[in-house]
PDB file of C-alpha atoms in Angstrom:
ATOM      1  CA  ALA N   1       0.000   0.000   0.000  1.00 62.00           C
ATOM      2  CA  GLN N   2       1.127   3.553  -0.685  1.00 75.00           C
ATOM      3  CA  SER N   3       2.296   5.249   2.489  1.00 87.00           C
ATOM      4  CA  VAL N   4       4.443   7.943   4.039  1.00 93.00           C
ATOM      5  CA  THR N   5       6.266   7.192   7.265  1.00 96.00           C
ATOM      6  CA  GLN N   6       7.819   9.586   9.708  1.00 97.00           C
ATOM      7  CA  PRO N   7       9.396   7.261  12.269  1.00 96.00           C
ATOM      8  CA  ASP N   8      10.029   9.891  14.927  1.00 95.00           C
ATOM      9  CA  ILE N   9       6.920  11.179  16.653  1.00 95.00           C
ATOM     10  CA  HIS N  10       8.808  13.595  18.879  1.00 96.00           C
ATOM     11  CA  ILE N  11      12.357  14.970  18.780  1.00 97.00           C
ATOM     12  CA  THR N  12      14.088  17.305  21.224  1.00 97.00           C
ATOM     13  CA  VAL N  13      17.265  19.132  20.286  1.00 97.00           C
ATOM     14  CA  SER N  14      19.266  21.894  21.887  1.00 97.00           C
ATOM     15  CA  GLU N  15      19.334  25.312  20.288  1.00 97.00           C
ATOM     16  CA  GLY N  16      22.281  25.519  17.918  1.00 97.00           C
ATOM     17  CA  ALA N  17      22.451  21.764  17.409  1.00 97.00           C
ATOM     18  CA  SER N  18      21.918  20.111  14.061  1.00 97.00           C
ATOM     19  CA  LEU N  19      18.637  18.466  13.119  1.00 97.00           C
ATOM     20  CA  GLU N  20      17.560  15.622  10.873  1.00 97.00           C
ATOM     21  CA  LEU N  21      13.936  14.553  10.500  1.00 98.00           C
ATOM     22  CA  ARG N  22      13.284  11.302   8.700  1.00 98.00           C
ATOM     23  CA  CYS N  23      10.727  10.546   6.018  1.00 97.00           C
ATOM     24  CA  ASN N  24      10.253   7.334   4.059  1.00 96.00           C
ATOM     25  CA  TYR N  25       7.704   6.685   1.372  1.00 92.00           C
ATOM     26  CA  SER N  26       6.330   3.616  -0.290  1.00 88.00           C
ATOM     27  CA  TYR N  27       5.257   4.226  -3.879  1.00 78.00           C
ATOM     28  CA  GLY N  28       5.875   2.469  -7.160  1.00 71.00           C
ATOM     29  CA  ALA N  29       7.490   5.445  -8.855  1.00 76.00           C
ATOM     30  CA  THR N  30       9.309   8.462  -7.491  1.00 76.00           C
ATOM     31  CA  PRO N  31       6.646  10.837  -6.288  1.00 83.00           C
ATOM     32  CA  TYR N  32       6.869  14.559  -5.829  1.00 89.00           C
ATOM     33  CA  LEU N  33       8.031  15.201  -2.261  1.00 92.00           C
ATOM     34  CA  PHE N  34       7.366  18.049   0.144  1.00 95.00           C
ATOM     35  CA  TRP N  35       8.100  19.159   3.674  1.00 97.00           C
ATOM     36  CA  TYR N  36       5.639  21.397   5.498  1.00 97.00           C
ATOM     37  CA  VAL N  37       5.858  23.011   8.935  1.00 97.00           C
ATOM     38  CA  GLN N  38       2.897  23.696  11.193  1.00 95.00           C
ATOM     39  CA  SER N  39       3.002  25.954  14.225  1.00 91.00           C
ATOM     40  CA  PRO N  40       0.404  25.378  16.964  1.00 84.00           C
ATOM     41  CA  GLY N  41      -3.105  26.179  15.794  1.00 76.00           C
ATOM     42  CA  GLN N  42      -1.896  27.231  12.367  1.00 80.00           C
ATOM     43  CA  GLY N  43      -2.054  25.973   8.815  1.00 85.00           C
ATOM     44  CA  LEU N  44       0.866  24.423   6.987  1.00 93.00           C
ATOM     45  CA  GLN N  45       3.745  26.352   5.463  1.00 95.00           C
ATOM     46  CA  LEU N  46       5.741  24.834   2.620  1.00 95.00           C
ATOM     47  CA  LEU N  47       9.426  24.497   3.512  1.00 97.00           C
ATOM     48  CA  LEU N  48      10.745  22.843   0.368  1.00 95.00           C
ATOM     49  CA  LYS N  49       9.931  20.479  -2.472  1.00 93.00           C
ATOM     50  CA  TYR N  50      11.559  17.916  -4.747  1.00 92.00           C
ATOM     51  CA  PHE N  51      10.325  17.189  -8.239  1.00 87.00           C
ATOM     52  CA  SER N  52      13.427  16.064 -10.144  1.00 84.00           C
ATOM     53  CA  GLY N  53      17.065  16.925 -10.734  1.00 86.00           C
ATOM     54  CA  ASP N  54      19.481  17.752  -7.947  1.00 88.00           C
ATOM     55  CA  THR N  55      18.704  15.465  -5.029  1.00 91.00           C
ATOM     56  CA  LEU N  56      19.711  18.050  -2.438  1.00 96.00           C
ATOM     57  CA  VAL N  57      17.116  20.790  -2.284  1.00 96.00           C
ATOM     58  CA  GLN N  58      17.216  24.023  -0.367  1.00 96.00           C
ATOM     59  CA  GLY N  59      14.216  25.549   1.304  1.00 96.00           C
ATOM     60  CA  ILE N  60      13.210  28.452   3.434  1.00 95.00           C
ATOM     61  CA  LYS N  61      14.394  29.157   6.986  1.00 94.00           C
ATOM     62  CA  GLY N  62      17.731  27.434   6.374  1.00 96.00           C
ATOM     63  CA  PHE N  63      16.279  23.958   5.825  1.00 97.00           C
ATOM     64  CA  GLU N  64      17.432  21.466   3.231  1.00 97.00           C
ATOM     65  CA  ALA N  65      16.382  17.964   2.292  1.00 98.00           C
ATOM     66  CA  GLU N  66      18.038  15.120   0.450  1.00 96.00           C
ATOM     67  CA  PHE N  67      16.205  12.677  -1.785  1.00 94.00           C
ATOM     68  CA  LYS N  68      17.658   9.171  -1.796  1.00 94.00           C
ATOM     69  CA  ARG N  69      15.950   6.953  -4.342  1.00 91.00           C
ATOM     70  CA  SER N  70      17.645   3.764  -3.130  1.00 91.00           C
ATOM     71  CA  GLN N  71      16.300   4.303   0.373  1.00 93.00           C
ATOM     72  CA  SER N  72      12.943   5.831  -0.612  1.00 92.00           C
ATOM     73  CA  SER N  73      13.762   8.637   1.773  1.00 95.00           C
ATOM     74  CA  PHE N  74      13.499  12.403   1.848  1.00 96.00           C
ATOM     75  CA  ASN N  75      15.058  13.548   5.108  1.00 98.00           C
ATOM     76  CA  LEU N  76      14.911  17.125   6.296  1.00 98.00           C
ATOM     77  CA  ARG N  77      18.007  18.753   7.798  1.00 98.00           C
ATOM     78  CA  LYS N  78      19.106  21.979   9.387  1.00 98.00           C
ATOM     79  CA  PRO N  79      22.676  22.625  10.535  1.00 97.00           C
ATOM     80  CA  SER N  80      21.787  24.861  13.486  1.00 97.00           C
ATOM     81  CA  VAL N  81      18.354  24.895  15.067  1.00 97.00           C
ATOM     82  CA  HIS N  82      16.779  28.077  16.430  1.00 96.00           C
ATOM     83  CA  TRP N  83      14.177  28.205  19.197  1.00 95.00           C
ATOM     84  CA  SER N  84      11.635  29.463  16.638  1.00 94.00           C
ATOM     85  CA  ASP N  85      11.923  26.165  14.755  1.00 96.00           C
ATOM     86  CA  ALA N  86       9.866  24.416  17.427  1.00 96.00           C
ATOM     87  CA  ALA N  87       6.799  23.170  15.554  1.00 96.00           C
ATOM     88  CA  GLU N  88       5.386  20.085  13.888  1.00 97.00           C
ATOM     89  CA  TYR N  89       6.909  18.953  10.632  1.00 98.00           C
ATOM     90  CA  PHE N  90       5.093  16.959   7.980  1.00 98.00           C
ATOM     91  CA  CYS N  91       6.471  15.091   5.033  1.00 97.00           C
ATOM     92  CA  ALA N  92       4.053  14.790   2.122  1.00 95.00           C
ATOM     93  CA  VAL N  93       4.011  13.084  -1.252  1.00 91.00           C
ATOM     94  CA  ASP N  94       2.153  13.600  -4.483  1.00 86.00           C
ATOM     95  CA  PRO N  95       2.137  10.151  -6.101  1.00 76.00           C
ATOM     96  CA  MET N  96       1.941  11.539  -9.638  1.00 70.00           C
ATOM     97  CA  ASP N  97       0.042   8.517 -10.854  1.00 66.00           C
ATOM     98  CA  THR N  98      -3.288  10.250 -10.572  1.00 63.00           C
ATOM     99  CA  GLY N  99      -4.444  13.521 -11.985  1.00 63.00           C
ATOM    100  CA  ARG N 100      -5.614  15.050  -8.779  1.00 60.00           C
ATOM    101  CA  ARG N 101      -2.407  16.037  -7.058  1.00 70.00           C
ATOM    102  CA  ALA N 102      -3.828  15.450  -3.597  1.00 84.00           C
ATOM    103  CA  LEU N 103      -1.111  15.062  -1.035  1.00 90.00           C
ATOM    104  CA  THR N 104      -0.588  12.125   1.290  1.00 91.00           C
ATOM    105  CA  PHE N 105       0.967  13.188   4.567  1.00 95.00           C
ATOM    106  CA  GLY N 106       2.990  11.412   7.193  1.00 96.00           C
ATOM    107  CA  SER N 107       1.824  11.577  10.769  1.00 96.00           C
ATOM    108  CA  GLY N 108       4.293  14.311  11.635  1.00 97.00           C
ATOM    109  CA  THR N 109       7.291  14.874  13.894  1.00 97.00           C
ATOM    110  CA  ARG N 110       6.992  17.313  16.757  1.00 97.00           C
ATOM    111  CA  LEU N 111      10.210  19.255  17.327  1.00 97.00           C
ATOM    112  CA  GLN N 112      11.056  20.738  20.695  1.00 97.00           C
ATOM    113  CA  VAL N 113      14.047  23.038  21.077  1.00 97.00           C
ATOM    114  CA  GLN N 114      15.819  23.303  24.393  1.00 95.00           C
ATOM    115  CA  PRO N 115      17.597  26.548  25.306  1.00 90.00           C
TER     116      PRO N 115
ATOM    117  CA  ASP R   1      -1.301  37.898  -3.028  1.00 55.00           C
ATOM    118  CA  THR R   2      -3.042  37.574   0.301  1.00 77.00           C
ATOM    119  CA  GLY R   3      -2.759  33.808   0.612  1.00 92.00           C
ATOM    120  CA  VAL R   4      -5.478  31.295   1.337  1.00 95.00           C
ATOM    121  CA  SER R   5      -8.037  32.461   3.887  1.00 96.00           C
ATOM    122  CA  GLN R   6     -10.595  30.450   5.828  1.00 97.00           C
ATOM    123  CA  ASP R   7     -13.586  31.499   7.839  1.00 97.00           C
ATOM    124  CA  PRO R   8     -14.382  30.986  10.634  1.00 97.00           C
ATOM    125  CA  ARG R   9     -11.136  30.090  12.378  1.00 96.00           C
ATOM    126  CA  HIS R  10     -12.965  28.341  15.187  1.00 97.00           C
ATOM    127  CA  LYS R  11     -16.417  26.851  15.406  1.00 98.00           C
ATOM    128  CA  ILE R  12     -18.071  25.232  18.391  1.00 98.00           C
ATOM    129  CA  THR R  13     -21.349  23.518  17.709  1.00 98.00           C
ATOM    130  CA  LYS R  14     -23.659  21.051  19.338  1.00 98.00           C
ATOM    131  CA  ARG R  15     -24.072  17.557  18.000  1.00 97.00           C
ATOM    132  CA  GLY R  16     -26.742  17.399  15.347  1.00 97.00           C
ATOM    133  CA  GLN R  17     -26.301  20.974  14.125  1.00 98.00           C
ATOM    134  CA  ASN R  18     -25.189  21.909  10.625  1.00 98.00           C
ATOM    135  CA  VAL R  19     -22.039  23.938  10.036  1.00 98.00           C
ATOM    136  CA  THR R  20     -20.557  25.613   6.979  1.00 98.00           C
ATOM    137  CA  PHE R  21     -16.968  26.682   6.401  1.00 98.00           C
ATOM    138  CA  ARG R  22     -15.640  28.992   3.722  1.00 98.00           C
ATOM    139  CA  CYS R  23     -12.319  28.986   1.902  1.00 98.00           C
ATOM    140  CA  ASP R  24     -10.955  31.739  -0.337  1.00 97.00           C
ATOM    141  CA  PRO R  25      -8.000  30.475  -2.390  1.00 96.00           C
ATOM    142  CA  ILE R  26      -5.153  32.452  -3.875  1.00 93.00           C
ATOM    143  CA  SER R  27      -6.810  34.418  -6.639  1.00 90.00           C
ATOM    144  CA  GLU R  28      -5.278  32.853  -9.757  1.00 87.00           C
ATOM    145  CA  HIS R  29      -5.318  29.282  -8.422  1.00 91.00           C
ATOM    146  CA  ASN R  30      -7.710  26.964 -10.213  1.00 90.00           C
ATOM    147  CA  ARG R  31      -7.401  23.955  -7.911  1.00 92.00           C
ATOM    148  CA  LEU R  32      -8.836  23.895  -4.431  1.00 95.00           C
ATOM    149  CA  TYR R  33      -8.510  21.099  -1.890  1.00 95.00           C
ATOM    150  CA  TRP R  34     -10.107  20.286   1.428  1.00 97.00           C
ATOM    151  CA  TYR R  35      -8.274  18.248   4.041  1.00 97.00           C
ATOM    152  CA  ARG R  36      -9.144  17.168   7.571  1.00 97.00           C
ATOM    153  CA  GLN R  37      -6.609  16.944  10.358  1.00 95.00           C
ATOM    154  CA  THR R  38      -7.250  15.262  13.686  1.00 94.00           C
ATOM    155  CA  LEU R  39      -5.062  15.647  16.742  1.00 89.00           C
ATOM    156  CA  GLY R  40      -1.660  14.091  16.350  1.00 87.00           C
ATOM    157  CA  GLN R  41      -2.160  13.194  12.704  1.00 92.00           C
ATOM    158  CA  GLY R  42      -1.243  14.586   9.348  1.00 93.00           C
ATOM    159  CA  PRO R  43      -3.931  16.086   7.118  1.00 95.00           C
ATOM    160  CA  GLU R  44      -6.107  13.656   5.165  1.00 95.00           C
ATOM    161  CA  PHE R  45      -7.532  14.446   1.759  1.00 94.00           C
ATOM    162  CA  LEU R  46     -11.302  14.994   1.556  1.00 95.00           C
ATOM    163  CA  THR R  47     -12.082  16.440  -1.866  1.00 95.00           C
ATOM    164  CA  TYR R  48     -10.797  18.719  -4.575  1.00 92.00           C
ATOM    165  CA  PHE R  49     -12.044  21.050  -7.287  1.00 93.00           C
ATOM    166  CA  GLN R  50     -10.608  22.183 -10.552  1.00 91.00           C
ATOM    167  CA  ASN R  51     -12.358  25.447 -11.271  1.00 91.00           C
ATOM    168  CA  GLU R  52     -15.996  24.767 -10.322  1.00 92.00           C
ATOM    169  CA  ALA R  53     -15.917  21.018 -10.980  1.00 92.00           C
ATOM    170  CA  GLN R  54     -15.581  18.675  -8.025  1.00 92.00           C
ATOM    171  CA  LEU R  55     -13.301  16.022  -9.458  1.00 89.00           C
ATOM    172  CA  GLU R  56     -12.788  13.633  -6.584  1.00 88.00           C
ATOM    173  CA  LYS R  57     -14.149  12.813  -3.153  1.00 89.00           C
ATOM    174  CA  SER R  58     -12.391  10.681  -0.579  1.00 89.00           C
ATOM    175  CA  ARG R  59     -14.221   7.827   1.087  1.00 87.00           C
ATOM    176  CA  LEU R  60     -13.717   9.868   4.253  1.00 83.00           C
ATOM    177  CA  LEU R  61     -16.327  12.270   2.932  1.00 87.00           C
ATOM    178  CA  SER R  62     -19.580  10.781   4.167  1.00 89.00           C
ATOM    179  CA  ASP R  63     -23.005  11.726   2.838  1.00 93.00           C
ATOM    180  CA  ARG R  64     -23.281  14.334   5.592  1.00 96.00           C
ATOM    181  CA  PHE R  65     -20.480  16.321   3.975  1.00 96.00           C
ATOM    182  CA  SER R  66     -20.942  18.458   0.899  1.00 96.00           C
ATOM    183  CA  ALA R  67     -18.593  20.876  -0.790  1.00 96.00           C
ATOM    184  CA  GLU R  68     -19.183  23.453  -3.481  1.00 96.00           C
ATOM    185  CA  ARG R  69     -17.186  25.903  -5.512  1.00 96.00           C
ATOM    186  CA  PRO R  70     -19.945  27.595  -7.482  1.00 90.00           C
ATOM    187  CA  LYS R  71     -17.999  30.133  -9.517  1.00 86.00           C
ATOM    188  CA  GLY R  72     -14.594  28.559  -9.419  1.00 84.00           C
ATOM    189  CA  SER R  73     -13.406  30.975  -6.774  1.00 90.00           C
ATOM    190  CA  PHE R  74     -14.281  30.474  -3.092  1.00 96.00           C
ATOM    191  CA  SER R  75     -15.495  27.138  -1.758  1.00 97.00           C
ATOM    192  CA  THR R  76     -17.765  26.051   1.051  1.00 98.00           C
ATOM    193  CA  LEU R  77     -17.722  22.835   3.047  1.00 98.00           C
ATOM    194  CA  GLU R  78     -20.931  21.947   4.845  1.00 97.00           C
ATOM    195  CA  ILE R  79     -21.345  19.259   7.474  1.00 97.00           C
ATOM    196  CA  GLN R  80     -24.904  18.256   8.273  1.00 97.00           C
ATOM    197  CA  ARG R  81     -26.001  16.641  11.529  1.00 97.00           C
ATOM    198  CA  THR R  82     -22.569  16.989  13.084  1.00 97.00           C
ATOM    199  CA  GLU R  83     -21.168  14.200  15.234  1.00 97.00           C
ATOM    200  CA  GLN R  84     -18.458  14.324  17.868  1.00 96.00           C
ATOM    201  CA  GLY R  85     -16.190  12.437  15.507  1.00 95.00           C
ATOM    202  CA  ASP R  86     -16.304  15.414  13.142  1.00 97.00           C
ATOM    203  CA  SER R  87     -14.241  17.456  15.606  1.00 97.00           C
ATOM    204  CA  ALA R  88     -11.050  18.282  13.733  1.00 96.00           C
ATOM    205  CA  MET R  89      -9.147  21.000  11.931  1.00 95.00           C
ATOM    206  CA  TYR R  90     -10.461  21.508   8.392  1.00 97.00           C
ATOM    207  CA  LEU R  91      -7.781  22.794   6.070  1.00 96.00           C
ATOM    208  CA  CYS R  92      -8.165  24.310   2.643  1.00 97.00           C
ATOM    209  CA  ALA R  93      -5.372  24.490   0.114  1.00 96.00           C
ATOM    210  CA  SER R  94      -5.058  25.843  -3.386  1.00 94.00           C
ATOM    211  CA  SER R  95      -2.702  25.336  -6.287  1.00 91.00           C
ATOM    212  CA  LEU R  96      -2.210  26.318  -9.887  1.00 86.00           C
ATOM    213  CA  ALA R  97      -2.649  23.347 -12.209  1.00 74.00           C
ATOM    214  CA  ARG R  98       0.202  24.007 -14.571  1.00 72.00           C
ATOM    215  CA  THR R  99       3.157  21.864 -15.521  1.00 63.00           C
ATOM    216  CA  GLY R 100       5.999  22.491 -13.123  1.00 62.00           C
ATOM    217  CA  LEU R 101       3.833  24.153 -10.523  1.00 64.00           C
ATOM    218  CA  TYR R 102       2.514  21.629  -8.053  1.00 75.00           C
ATOM    219  CA  GLU R 103       2.812  23.287  -4.695  1.00 86.00           C
ATOM    220  CA  GLN R 104      -0.270  23.486  -2.539  1.00 91.00           C
ATOM    221  CA  TYR R 105      -0.648  26.515  -0.305  1.00 93.00           C
ATOM    222  CA  PHE R 106      -2.650  26.055   2.842  1.00 95.00           C
ATOM    223  CA  GLY R 107      -4.944  28.328   4.764  1.00 96.00           C
ATOM    224  CA  PRO R 108      -4.908  28.664   8.564  1.00 94.00           C
ATOM    225  CA  GLY R 109      -7.703  26.128   8.985  1.00 95.00           C
ATOM    226  CA  THR R 110     -11.059  26.028  10.728  1.00 96.00           C
ATOM    227  CA  ARG R 111     -11.048  24.194  14.025  1.00 96.00           C
ATOM    228  CA  LEU R 112     -14.384  22.500  14.636  1.00 97.00           C
ATOM    229  CA  THR R 113     -15.428  21.321  18.082  1.00 97.00           C
ATOM    230  CA  VAL R 114     -18.631  19.310  18.345  1.00 98.00           C
ATOM    231  CA  THR R 115     -20.002  19.093  21.885  1.00 97.00           C
TER     232      THR R 115
END
């Protein structure tokens, strides 16, 4: 079955430390891939996307993500976390094999940042 | 570009009442999506429109739910005879259906509480 998995429900890092959030997908072909961030009580903001080409993509707020086809992964990274990065992060895929472009989301990873 | 807006932001209703939510997409976007997000989960697709045509409905969308986009601009989502299980955040997103442009932009959501 097609799915998106974010193995880490909750991660705590210290401010200034590096961050990696994991995302794995299970689809027949390479889908379009996205990372969104959601602050409490808010909608989702697009951080970055991968469609094709360079497998390392840069996003807003200093985030980057690397697509690894062999591992069916699209992990999100940031070299130095700021307290304002505390939020919930969602990986999402567009399977591309339908016309509708509806996204399938993982269950999210909640990031806490310690001072 | 004012982004996607949703109204109301919060709605508290009693079980059995009908509620209606409104979404105003980004003005030039021709696709509009509704998602539902329950606590601790990622958003789940409900339905989507291209212009005024409703092209797909998820099996999550029971007969008590109806969505419209009468002039291809704003959309409404109505829930009839609300149940406690309908309590969730209802998110609207829009996108421009054009090759190379697949990002969905989300509104702030309407949080529904059914008592």
